[in-house]
Amino acid sequence: MTVKDWFEQRKEMQIARRDKETQIDDSIGKLWVKCYNCNTQLLRKEVEENLEVCPKCGYHFRINARTRINQLFDEGTFEEMFSNITTADPLNFTDTESYKKRINQAKAKTNMNEAVIAGIGKIDGNEVSAAIMDFEFMGGSMGSVVGEKVTLAMEEALKRKIPMIAVTASGGARMQESILSLMQMAKTSCAVAKLNEAGLLYITVLTEPTFGGVTASFATLGDIIIAEQDARIGFAGRRVIEQTIRQSLPADFQTADYLMKFGQIDIISSRAELKSTIAKLISLHKK
Amino acid sequence: MTILEFEKPLYEIEEKIEELKKISESSGMDVSNQLETFEKQAMEYKKELYANLTPAQRIQIARHADRPTFLDYIKLITTDFIELHGDREGSDDRAIIGGIAKINGQSIVIIGTQKGKTTKENLIYNFGMPQPQGYRKALRLFYHANKFNLPIVTLIDTPGAYPGIKAEETGQGTAIAVNLKEMAKLNVPIIAIITGEGCSGGALGLAVADRVFMLEHSYYTVISPEGCASILWRDATKADIAAQALKITSEDLLELEIIDGIIKEPLGGAHCDYEMIGNGLKNTIIKALDELKNINSTQLREERYNKFRRMGVFCQ
Ligand SMILES: [Zn+2]
């Protein structure tokens, strides 16, 4: 690292910190937060203890991958794998900012090195391979790294003959890697084909939000598809559809309840019940 | 024929040459020497023009109103085509057409996205934007091919899967995802060719194949340049810049090892010579079928898996 890099990095950290502060803009001071849904002032600690669900109205706030792992896995059992796989910039992509810079900003903002964490852990004593996405990292977009780590997690499930769990949160494929991102849809879906052929249970948990290339690949290929309460799930974004058909959409369009009504998902689970639901499904599939 | 903006200087030169010919005919003036020079110049200019197109200009060729459609290719490259309709669940999406046909005497299942050339046709074919039911019809035909051990050929020219209310309600994402997964399991050779627009998951949903080719001026991308520009640049008019950045041309994709080959187009684009592009397409398919026919199904599936498994660039 040169001294110039050091200053560049410090600047990015400062930007990221500012971003974080605007996010907690809804909060009143450090101890209080406000629910977007019911407008109630809540103690931050109380919300945390309630799995980041509003104690007043039950609205499920978006959570990051690490929080999800803490909630879902038996304490101390999750071991992260494949974290050595990190983002390249194969197309040398620049829009209004360079891809390299966007990646560095996302890293600083989230303390993650990509939009997914893969690993092995236990859910109520059941060993599973898992991939957990993080929307905070570039909108949970799927580029080469996400595709590779999801595929490796599936291959790990195959190796160990254990169930595979994918928790999705994504705006879709990552545009900055263009065609390479598109091909991650094929890669991950082909890996699901292998899980199918091996007869291994694959459960997907679609969380707020799951869209685009992730919806059109491994997210909707679960043997069991669970949507977390309050999640919005779709292929095309609401705005794109409105522009195409030139009419406004129902208010509950693309919500978990809406998808349930149209037969697109198996189960809607509250965050509180998610872990026990997955554990129960795993044990029900044991011979 | 529709003349594209960047083709206008060439068109004017060609018009002038025609005018000169007429003048010489009616006046008896001998201009054959000059004519030869002018025609040579025009040809040079034409070659130069089409050899140096920007990605955005090539997209215009890929979207050309007169570009051959799936049904044109059916006539150009196959015989005995019988269309097989419907998804057996209440729909026959016209944006995806499929059936059985013969190519060079070999029976194949051939499926493709269909665009129209007129507004009326485009309303029928929904501008080549399939509904989930189209992908499910394709899947049904994939299974048919698998059952009767027939190779599969898909021809793709779509601006993307349709973004609509019904499409979401009936699982657009799921329909595409299921095709990606199920294509991986098929025991028969699959050849996919991007003939025009290869936009996003809507194109990929027919393209998990053993061999993937592109027509020279077709493009294949994760998102349309317009869509990308409006999201990343927050300005849809930056589509030309996005097209450059996204690396969507056939040469780019060959270099990125996403496709196996490029099918050369006639000078000016596929619409300038249907016969020639038909022959190029046909020869490519026949050659690929020949390469794949002796590979047993286990190996075929394994190689298909590995082909897509390798895709992606990252640090380690
Ligand atoms: Zn609330």
Short mmCIF file of C-alpha atoms in Angstrom, two decimals, chain A residues 69-185:
data_model
loop_
_atom_site.label_atom_id
_atom_site.label_comp_id
_atom_site.label_asym_id
_atom_site.label_seq_id
_atom_site.Cartn_x
_atom_site.Cartn_y
_atom_site.Cartn_z
CA ILE A 69 -26.16 -16.52 10.72
CA ASN A 70 -26.31 -15.73 14.43
CA GLN A 71 -30.08 -16.14 14.42
CA LEU A 72 -30.19 -19.30 12.32
CA PHE A 73 -27.32 -21.49 13.46
CA ASP A 74 -26.63 -23.19 16.77
CA GLU A 75 -24.24 -21.02 18.70
CA GLY A 76 -20.62 -21.36 17.62
CA THR A 77 -21.30 -24.03 14.97
CA PHE A 78 -21.05 -21.94 11.81
CA GLU A 79 -17.71 -22.15 10.05
CA GLU A 80 -17.23 -19.82 7.14
CA MET A 81 -15.66 -21.35 4.02
CA PHE A 82 -14.33 -20.04 0.71
CA SER A 83 -13.78 -16.51 2.04
CA ASN A 84 -10.50 -16.48 0.11
CA ILE A 85 -12.51 -16.01 -3.10
CA THR A 86 -12.68 -12.30 -3.78
CA THR A 87 -13.85 -9.90 -6.46
CA ALA A 88 -11.88 -9.25 -9.63
CA ASP A 89 -12.76 -6.63 -12.21
CA PRO A 90 -12.56 -8.71 -15.39
CA LEU A 91 -14.18 -6.13 -17.66
CA ASN A 92 -12.39 -3.15 -16.13
CA PHE A 93 -15.85 -1.66 -15.72
CA THR A 94 -16.56 1.98 -15.03
CA ASP A 95 -19.92 3.70 -14.94
CA THR A 96 -20.19 6.95 -13.03
CA GLU A 97 -17.60 5.36 -10.74
CA SER A 98 -15.20 2.48 -11.22
CA TYR A 99 -16.26 -1.00 -10.18
CA LYS A 100 -13.06 -1.31 -8.13
CA LYS A 101 -14.06 1.75 -6.16
CA ARG A 102 -17.60 0.51 -5.64
CA ILE A 103 -16.25 -2.79 -4.33
CA ASN A 104 -13.91 -1.02 -1.91
CA GLN A 105 -16.76 1.14 -0.68
CA ALA A 106 -18.99 -1.88 -0.18
CA LYS A 107 -16.24 -3.64 1.75
CA ALA A 108 -15.73 -0.67 4.01
CA LYS A 109 -19.44 -0.20 4.53
CA THR A 110 -20.29 -3.82 5.34
CA ASN A 111 -17.11 -5.35 6.72
CA MET A 112 -17.74 -8.18 4.25
CA ASN A 113 -15.61 -9.06 1.24
CA GLU A 114 -18.57 -9.98 -0.99
CA ALA A 115 -22.36 -10.27 -1.04
CA VAL A 116 -22.53 -13.83 0.27
CA ILE A 117 -21.15 -15.87 3.15
CA ALA A 118 -20.81 -19.62 2.60
CA GLY A 119 -20.08 -22.24 5.19
CA ILE A 120 -21.06 -25.26 7.25
CA GLY A 121 -23.12 -25.05 10.40
CA LYS A 122 -25.71 -26.74 12.54
CA ILE A 123 -29.42 -25.94 12.75
CA ASP A 124 -30.87 -27.60 15.85
CA GLY A 125 -28.09 -30.14 15.60
CA ASN A 126 -28.54 -30.81 11.86
CA GLU A 127 -25.39 -30.21 9.86
CA VAL A 128 -26.06 -28.18 6.70
CA SER A 129 -24.10 -26.40 4.01
CA ALA A 130 -25.29 -22.84 3.58
CA ALA A 131 -24.99 -19.68 1.52
CA ILE A 132 -26.32 -16.49 3.09
CA MET A 133 -26.58 -13.34 1.01
CA ASP A 134 -26.12 -9.78 2.23
CA PHE A 135 -28.14 -7.01 0.61
CA GLU A 136 -25.92 -4.30 2.09
CA PHE A 137 -23.03 -5.37 -0.16
CA MET A 138 -23.83 -3.79 -3.56
CA GLY A 139 -27.49 -4.68 -3.27
CA GLY A 140 -26.69 -8.35 -2.81
CA SER A 141 -25.91 -8.50 -6.51
CA MET A 142 -24.61 -11.76 -7.97
CA GLY A 143 -21.33 -11.60 -9.83
CA SER A 144 -18.62 -14.24 -10.26
CA VAL A 145 -17.80 -14.46 -6.54
CA VAL A 146 -21.39 -14.95 -5.38
CA GLY A 147 -21.99 -17.55 -8.09
CA GLU A 148 -18.77 -19.38 -7.25
CA LYS A 149 -19.34 -19.44 -3.48
CA VAL A 150 -22.97 -20.56 -3.82
CA THR A 151 -21.82 -23.33 -6.19
CA LEU A 152 -18.99 -24.36 -3.86
CA ALA A 153 -21.43 -24.51 -0.95
CA MET A 154 -23.66 -26.82 -3.00
CA GLU A 155 -20.69 -28.97 -3.95
CA GLU A 156 -19.77 -29.11 -0.26
CA ALA A 157 -23.30 -30.39 0.50
CA LEU A 158 -22.78 -33.04 -2.19
CA LYS A 159 -19.42 -34.05 -0.74
CA ARG A 160 -20.78 -34.36 2.81
CA LYS A 161 -24.23 -35.62 1.75
CA ILE A 162 -25.96 -33.00 3.86
CA PRO A 163 -28.84 -30.59 3.17
CA MET A 164 -28.19 -27.26 1.44
CA ILE A 165 -29.73 -24.01 2.65
CA ALA A 166 -29.65 -20.77 0.64
CA VAL A 167 -30.83 -17.52 2.19
CA THR A 168 -31.27 -14.94 -0.55
CA ALA A 169 -31.34 -11.14 -0.51
CA SER A 170 -30.49 -9.62 -3.87
CA GLY A 171 -31.41 -7.02 -6.43
CA GLY A 172 -30.27 -9.42 -9.17
CA ALA A 173 -27.21 -10.04 -11.31
CA ARG A 174 -24.27 -7.66 -10.95
CA MET A 175 -24.14 -5.47 -14.05
CA GLN A 176 -20.46 -4.60 -13.61
CA GLU A 177 -19.50 -8.16 -14.56
CA SER A 178 -22.04 -8.32 -17.39
CA ILE A 179 -22.17 -11.69 -19.14
CA LEU A 180 -20.06 -13.33 -16.44
CA SER A 181 -22.81 -12.48 -13.93
CA LEU A 182 -25.46 -13.90 -16.23
CA MET A 183 -23.52 -17.14 -16.42
CA GLN A 184 -23.58 -17.46 -12.62
CA MET A 185 -27.30 -18.14 -12.99
#
